[in-house]
CSV table of C-alpha atoms in Angstrom, one decimal:
chain,number,residue,atom,x,y,z
P,1062,MET,CA,-183.5,61.9,34.1
P,1063,LYS,CA,-183.6,65.0,36.4
P,1064,TYR,CA,-181.2,67.8,35.8
P,1065,TRP,CA,-180.6,71.4,36.6
P,1066,GLU,CA,-179.3,74.0,34.2
P,1067,THR,CA,-177.5,77.3,34.5
P,1068,GLU,CA,-175.8,79.8,32.3
P,1069,MET,CA,-172.3,81.0,33.2
P,1070,PHE,CA,-169.3,82.3,31.3
P,1071,GLY,CA,-171.2,82.1,28.0
P,1072,ARG,CA,-171.9,78.3,28.4
P,1073,THR,CA,-174.8,76.2,29.6
P,1074,TYR,CA,-173.9,74.0,32.5
P,1075,ARG,CA,-176.0,71.0,33.7
P,1076,ARG,CA,-176.0,69.2,37.0
P,1077,ILE,CA,-177.5,65.7,37.2
P,1078,GLU,CA,-178.7,63.8,40.3
P,1079,THR,CA,-176.1,61.1,39.8
P,1080,ALA,CA,-173.2,63.5,39.7
P,1081,PRO,CA,-171.1,64.3,42.8
P,1082,ASP,CA,-172.4,67.2,44.8
P,1083,GLY,CA,-171.6,70.6,43.3
P,1084,VAL,CA,-170.3,69.3,39.9
P,1085,TRP,CA,-171.7,71.0,36.8
P,1086,VAL,CA,-170.6,70.2,33.2
P,1087,SER,CA,-171.0,71.9,29.9
P,1088,ARG,CA,-171.6,70.4,26.5
P,1089,ASP,CA,-167.9,71.1,25.5
P,1090,GLY,CA,-166.5,69.3,28.6
P,1091,HIS,CA,-165.8,72.2,30.9
P,1092,VAL,CA,-166.4,71.4,34.6
P,1093,LEU,CA,-167.4,73.7,37.5
P,1094,THR,CA,-167.2,72.4,41.0
P,1095,SER,CA,-168.1,73.9,44.4
P,1096,ARG,CA,-164.4,74.4,44.9
P,1097,THR,CA,-163.8,76.5,41.8
P,1098,VAL,CA,-165.7,78.8,39.6
P,1099,ASP,CA,-163.4,79.8,36.7
P,1100,ALA,CA,-164.2,80.4,33.0
P,1101,ASP,CA,-161.1,78.4,32.0
P,1102,PHE,CA,-161.5,75.5,34.4
P,1103,ARG,CA,-161.4,72.0,32.9
P,1104,GLY,CA,-161.2,68.7,34.7
P,1105,THR,CA,-160.7,68.3,38.4
P,1106,PRO,CA,-159.3,70.8,40.9
P,1107,SER,CA,-155.9,69.2,40.4
P,1108,GLY,CA,-156.3,70.1,36.7
P,1109,ASN,CA,-154.5,67.0,35.3
P,1110,THR,CA,-157.2,64.3,34.9
P,1111,ASN,CA,-160.7,64.1,33.5
P,1112,TYR,CA,-162.3,62.6,36.7
P,1113,VAL,CA,-164.4,64.3,39.3
P,1114,SER,CA,-165.1,63.0,42.8
P,1115,GLY,CA,-167.5,63.9,45.5
P,1116,GLU,CA,-170.4,62.9,47.7
P,1117,LEU,CA,-173.9,62.1,46.5
P,1118,VAL,CA,-176.9,64.1,47.8
P,1119,ASP,CA,-180.5,63.0,47.9
P,1120,ALA,CA,-183.5,64.7,46.2
P,1121,ASP,CA,-183.8,67.0,49.3
P,1122,GLY,CA,-180.2,68.1,49.1
P,1123,ASN,CA,-179.0,66.0,52.1
P,1124,ARG,CA,-175.6,64.3,51.9
P,1125,CYS,CA,-175.9,60.5,51.5
P,1126,GLY,CA,-172.5,59.6,52.8
P,1127,ILE,CA,-171.7,57.9,49.5
P,1128,ARG,CA,-168.5,59.1,47.8
P,1129,ILE,CA,-168.2,58.5,44.1
P,1130,THR,CA,-165.8,59.2,41.2
P,1131,ARG,CA,-167.1,59.8,37.7
P,1132,THR,CA,-165.4,60.6,34.4
P,1133,VAL,CA,-166.1,63.9,32.9
P,1134,ALA,CA,-167.0,62.1,29.7
P,1135,SER,CA,-169.7,60.1,31.3
P,1136,LEU,CA,-171.1,63.1,33.0
P,1137,VAL,CA,-171.2,65.1,29.8
P,1138,TRP,CA,-172.8,62.2,27.9
P,1139,GLU,CA,-175.4,61.6,30.6
P,1140,SER,CA,-176.2,65.3,31.1
P,1141,PHE,CA,-176.8,66.1,27.5
P,1142,THR,CA,-178.1,62.9,26.0
P,1143,GLY,CA,-180.1,61.6,29.0
P,1144,VAL,CA,-178.5,58.1,28.5
P,1145,ARG,CA,-176.5,56.6,31.4
P,1146,MET,CA,-173.7,54.4,30.3
P,1147,ALA,CA,-173.4,50.9,31.8
P,1148,LYS,CA,-170.5,50.3,34.2
P,1149,GLY,CA,-167.4,49.4,32.4
P,1150,ARG,CA,-168.4,51.0,29.1
P,1151,ARG,CA,-165.8,53.5,27.7
P,1152,PHE,CA,-165.8,56.4,25.3
P,1153,ALA,CA,-163.5,56.8,22.3
P,1154,HIS,CA,-162.4,60.4,21.8
P,1155,VAL,CA,-163.0,61.0,18.1
P,1156,ASP,CA,-160.1,63.5,17.7
P,1157,GLY,CA,-157.7,61.2,19.6
P,1158,ASN,CA,-157.3,63.7,22.6
P,1159,PRO,CA,-158.5,61.9,25.8
P,1160,LEU,CA,-158.8,65.2,27.6
P,1161,ASP,CA,-161.3,66.7,25.1
P,1162,ASP,CA,-164.6,65.6,26.7
P,1163,ALA,CA,-166.9,67.7,24.4
P,1164,LEU,CA,-170.1,65.8,23.6
P,1165,GLU,CA,-169.3,65.9,19.8
P,1166,ASN,CA,-166.0,64.3,20.5
P,1167,LEU,CA,-167.4,61.3,22.4
P,1168,LYS,CA,-168.2,58.0,20.8
P,1169,PRO,CA,-169.5,55.2,23.2
P,1170,MET,CA,-167.8,51.9,22.7
P,1171,PRO,CA,-168.9,48.4,23.7
P,1172,GLY,CA,-167.3,46.5,26.6
P,1173,ARG,CA,-164.1,47.3,28.3
P,1174,ARG,CA,-161.8,47.3,25.3
P,1175,ARG,CA,-159.6,50.3,24.7
P,1176,MET,CA,-160.1,52.2,21.5
P,1177,VAL,CA,-157.5,53.8,19.2
P,1178,ALA,CA,-158.0,56.8,17.0
P,1179,MET,CA,-156.4,56.9,13.5
P,1180,VAL,CA,-155.2,60.5,13.0
P,1181,ASP,CA,-154.2,62.1,9.8
P,1182,PRO,CA,-150.6,63.4,10.4
P,1183,ALA,CA,-151.0,66.3,8.0
P,1184,THR,CA,-154.1,67.8,9.5
P,1185,GLY,CA,-154.1,66.3,13.0
P,1186,GLU,CA,-157.7,65.3,12.6
P,1187,SER,CA,-159.2,61.9,13.5
P,1188,VAL,CA,-160.0,59.7,10.5
P,1189,ASP,CA,-161.6,56.8,12.3
P,1190,VAL,CA,-161.7,54.9,15.6
P,1191,PHE,CA,-160.8,51.2,16.0
P,1192,ASP,CA,-160.5,48.5,18.7
P,1193,SER,CA,-156.9,48.2,19.9
């Protein structure tokens, strides 16, 4: 897998060739896009979802005319593990927070089933993850 890496705001960001143009992700789930460069930015420019959209570019940097939408979780996983998840596969968020797309918080799950995290009410920490 081909990727580019840069340091910014004390984080290492990676951009992979299957990501929308101008989208960089860090290991802890922060996203930078060509529309925003902000140390606190997380998610999309709307700031309320964990998806990014954009156009693909070829190896020479030319736009392909193909518009895609990817989850931040899938981009973080692919960028830092080198493994592309099959279409329809989901991630369980170990701490139960679906907006926390840090690599350490992602657990790939089989199929299209939705996963549920069991959270300890006293500490707020995830105990385990189950099929719903």
